[in-house]
Amino acid sequence: SFDSSFIYFVTFGKHKKTSIHMKKIILLFCSLFIINFASAQSCEDASVELWANVQTSPPTVTLNWVSVPTATNYSISRKLKGGTSWTALVTGLSGTTTQYVDNTVSVGTSYEYLVVRSALTGTTSFNGYGYINSGIEVPVTEYRGKLILLIANTFSTTLAAEIKRLQGDLEGDGWEVLTDYVSPTASVTTVKAMITTTYNLDPINTKALFLLGHIPVPYSGNFGPDAHPDHQGAWPADTYYGDMNGTWSDNVVNVTSGLPARTQNVPGDGKFDQSSVVTGVELEVGRVDLSNMTSFTLTETQLTQNYLNKDHNYRVKQFTPIKRAVIDDNFGYFSGEAFAASGFKNFGPLVKPSNVISADYETTMAANTSYQWSYGCGGGSFTSAGGIGVTTDFTTSNLGGVFTMLFGSYFGDWDVTDNFLRAPLCQGSILTNVWSGRPHWVLHHMGLGEPIGYSTRVTQNNTGLYYYSYADNFIGIALMGDPTLRNDVVSPVSNVVATKASYNCNISWSASTQTNVLGYNIYMKNDTNKTYTKINSTLIAGTTYTDNCLIYLGIYKYMVRALVLENTPSGTYYNLSEGIADTAMNTVNLTIYANAGAIYSGTSSAVNYTCAATGGTAFAWNFGDGGTSNLQNPSHTYTASGNYTATVIVSNGCNSVTLTVPVGLTTGLMGTFTDNNVSVFPNPSKGKINVTINNYDLFDVQVLNIAGQVVYKDHTALNNKEINLEGLPKGLYLLQLKDKDNATINKKIVIE
C-alpha cells in the first residue's frame, strides 16, 4: 500500500517469517512498477553529475558534466565557499553543452558552483541540480578548531586504550580535543549544559561534537518525514546538542494517538516541541552509538571497539578504499523527489561520475569489495530497506565501503533496537551512514577537504541554498559515525623520535610511503602552549629537524605531518596527513644567571676579572681600552691610569646577558698622595663612613664615582666626622681630601 507521499510495505513490519529474498523481490517489483507508472524520468535526470579540471596558469576551473538526452539548457551560478547567495555566471547554455570554462578565478580561493539543467520529456519539464566545491591549490587547513569528545562513562575503562588512540588521531588531524564523560542515564538537558558550558569558553573556535557511546538521546517535534501516520511524533534530535543559542521548548506539542511511547510527545515530558532546527546548528555533530544492536553476537563495547579500530585504520591509511561509488535505487524518480539523486549529484565531485555505478548494494560491496561511497534506498521498516536488505544481513556481511547513505521508511528514526541506519557501522569497513532523501544531503564540500561533519551541519541548516526536496531543516537530520572523517587521506610518517640534546631537540622520522609528498611540517605543543603550533618556517624535504633553544621546562610534544597537493574530481587543494607524535622532556633552563667583578689595586695596572655564570657557555670580554678576551676569568694589564668600564657578554647559543664592571686606576696620577695619617672606617661600608685625621685640621672633602664625576662635596673641619653616602649606588668611589695648601689625599672606598 502507499499514500500520495511515500511507499511503505506491511510485510516488513508484520510478517516476521517472510523470506528476506522474497521481500527484496516484492519491494523491487513494486518500486519498478511505481517508477514506470509515475514517469520516465530517473534520479540521474534529477542530478547534474559534475567534476572539474583546474589549471594554475592562467587560473581556470573547467566544469564538466554527464550529458542527458532530454536536456534543453543549463544555467551556472557561483559563490565563494560559505557564501549565502549565488551569482549567475551564465544562463541558457545549450542542452548539448557538457562543459563550462571559468577563467575569472584566483589561485588559492575556494568556490562553489551550482549547475541547473532544464529538461523535457514529452510535455513534462523538470530540473536537475549539481553542486561542486572547486578551487586551484586551495591552502591547507592546519588547525580545524576545538572538538568536544563526549563519551559514555561505561567506556572509560573498557575502551581506555582505544579512546586515547582516538584522541591522538583527532589531534593529528588538527583538532584540539576537549574530552568529557557522561552517564547514559543523565538527562538530555544535563548533557546539553555540559556541551554549552564548554562551547561558551571559546565559541569562535569550538566547531564539532563527537558523541561516542549511548549518550542520552534528545527527542523533539511532531513530524514524520516518512509520511506514515503511525510514525508522526517526536524523533531523535542530535541537532539539539549542536544548536548553541536556540530556545527549545516543551510546552506545546501534545500527540499520543496511535504512536509508541517512544515517539509520543506531551508538554513537560522532556521531549521538545520543535520540528525544525531553531536558529541553526553551530556544531558539527556525529554519533557512534552501537547500543541495542542485539542481532549482532558482539556486545556494545566490542562493536564500539571494532569501530574505533577501523576508524584508526582508515585515518592512517592502513586500508585505502577505491574511489568509486555504488547506487542501489529502488524508488526511482518518485514524482520528482528522486531520493537517489542524493547519490548521483554528490558522488561525481567525490569520485568522478565515471566511477559511479548502479548495482545491488550488498552484493557489490560484499567480501570487502571496496567502494568508498554507496547509496541505497527502498521501502523500509525500522530494520530493513526494500531491495537493500535487513539488519540481520549485516551480521554476516563484510562490506567494503566507508561512507554510505540509506533511505526508506521508519529507520531514519534510529533510536530503536537493531536499527537499520546504525547496522552498517557494526561490520565491514563502513564508518558513516546518513538517512538521505528527505532531505537530500549536501556532501560536495568533502571533495576539497572538509570532514563529513561540515556537510552534516550544512545539510541541517539548509533551507533553500541547496536543493533538498522535502524535510529541510528537520530536527532529525543526523550523522551516524565519526564527524571528523574526510574523503582524502594521506599516508602518515612513522617512527617519529624526539631526542633532547643540550638546549635543543632533534626530531627524526621515517618518510610517508605516499609518492606525491611535497615535504613535511613539524608542529609542537608543551606545558605552556596547549595548542599545536607549526615551528618550521619552510617545508622540510628530509626526515630530520632540530628545534633549537627550548624556552620552557617540561614536556614537549612534536607532531610530524606529510603535505601533498590533492588532485581530486573537484579541484586541487593542499592536504595534510595525520600527525604522528613523540615527546621529549626538557629539564635544562636556557636562562643565564651571571655576575661579574674585578679584583685589583687602584695603584696597579693589572686587573683580574671574574665571571660567575649558571647556564652560560661562552664569554666575550671587552676591557674598555680595546683589549678583549674569551676566557671566563681573564686578566688584563692597562697601560694608563683612568676610569674604565669593562663588559662581558655571557651566552649559551640561545640566550645572552651583558654585564659591566667599572674599574678605576690611580697609578701615575700627579699631585696626589696617600697619607697614612688619614683612615676611613668601615671600608667597604653600607654608605656611612668615618674619617679619622691626624696632623691636619681643615679639609675640603669630595667623592668621585668611577666615571670621575663628583657625587658628594663638603667643606668641613674633619675630626672623626661621619660622612653619609647611603644614597649612592653600590660600587667603587674615590674619596679626596684637600688641605689649605691644596694638597690632595686620595682614598678608595667601596659602598656595598
Coordinates of N, CA and C in Angstrom, one line a residue, residues 493-499 505-511 519-522 535-536 538-547 558 560:
V493 N 53.7 9.7 8.3 CA 55.0 9.2 8.6 C 55.0 8.1 9.6
S494 N 56.1 7.6 10.0 CA 56.2 6.6 11.1 C 57.5 6.8 11.8
N495 N 57.6 6.1 12.9 CA 58.8 6.1 13.7 C 59.3 7.5 14.1
V496 N 58.4 8.3 14.5 CA 58.8 9.7 15.0 C 59.5 9.5 16.3
V497 N 60.7 10.1 16.4 CA 61.5 10.1 17.6 C 62.0 11.5 17.9
A498 N 61.7 12.0 19.2 CA 62.2 13.3 19.6 C 63.3 13.1 20.7
T499 N 64.5 13.6 20.4 CA 65.6 13.4 21.3 C 66.1 14.7 21.8
C505 N 66.2 20.1 20.6 CA 65.6 18.8 20.5 C 65.6 18.4 19.0
N506 N 66.1 17.2 18.8 CA 66.3 16.6 17.4 C 65.1 15.7 17.2
I507 N 64.4 15.9 16.0 CA 63.2 15.1 15.7 C 63.6 14.4 14.4
S508 N 63.3 13.1 14.4 CA 63.5 12.3 13.2 C 62.3 11.4 12.9
W509 N 62.2 10.9 11.7 CA 61.0 10.1 11.3 C 61.3 9.3 10.1
S510 N 60.5 8.3 9.8 CA 60.5 7.6 8.6 C 59.5 8.2 7.6
A511 N 59.9 8.3 6.4 CA 59.1 9.1 5.4 C 57.7 8.4 5.1
G519 N 56.6 17.4 1.1 CA 57.5 17.6 2.3 C 56.8 17.4 3.6
Y520 N 57.4 18.0 4.6 CA 56.8 17.7 6.0 C 56.8 19.0 6.8
N521 N 55.8 19.1 7.7 CA 55.7 20.1 8.6 C 55.8 19.6 10.0
I522 N 56.4 20.3 11.0 CA 56.5 19.9 12.3 C 55.7 20.9 13.2
I535 N 56.4 24.9 13.7 CA 57.6 25.5 14.1 C 58.6 25.6 13.0
N536 N 58.4 25.0 11.8 CA 59.3 25.1 10.7 C 58.8 26.2 9.8
T538 N 59.9 26.8 6.6 CA 59.7 26.3 5.2 C 59.5 24.8 5.3
L539 N 58.9 24.3 4.2 CA 58.6 22.9 4.1 C 59.9 22.1 4.2
I540 N 59.9 21.0 5.0 CA 61.1 20.2 5.2 C 61.1 19.1 4.2
A541 N 62.2 19.0 3.5 CA 62.3 18.0 2.4 C 62.8 16.6 3.0
G542 N 63.7 16.7 4.0 CA 64.2 15.5 4.6 C 63.4 14.9 5.7
T543 N 64.0 14.1 6.5 CA 63.3 13.4 7.6 C 63.9 13.7 8.9
T544 N 64.5 14.8 9.1 CA 65.1 15.3 10.4 C 64.8 16.8 10.5
Y545 N 64.8 17.2 11.8 CA 64.6 18.6 12.1 C 65.1 18.9 13.5
T546 N 65.7 20.0 13.7 CA 66.1 20.4 15.1 C 65.4 21.6 15.5
D547 N 64.7 21.5 16.7 CA 64.1 22.6 17.3 C 65.1 23.2 18.3
Y558 N 56.0 16.7 19.8 CA 56.3 17.1 18.4 C 55.5 16.2 17.5
V560 N 54.6 15.3 13.4 CA 55.1 15.4 12.0 C 54.0 15.0 11.1

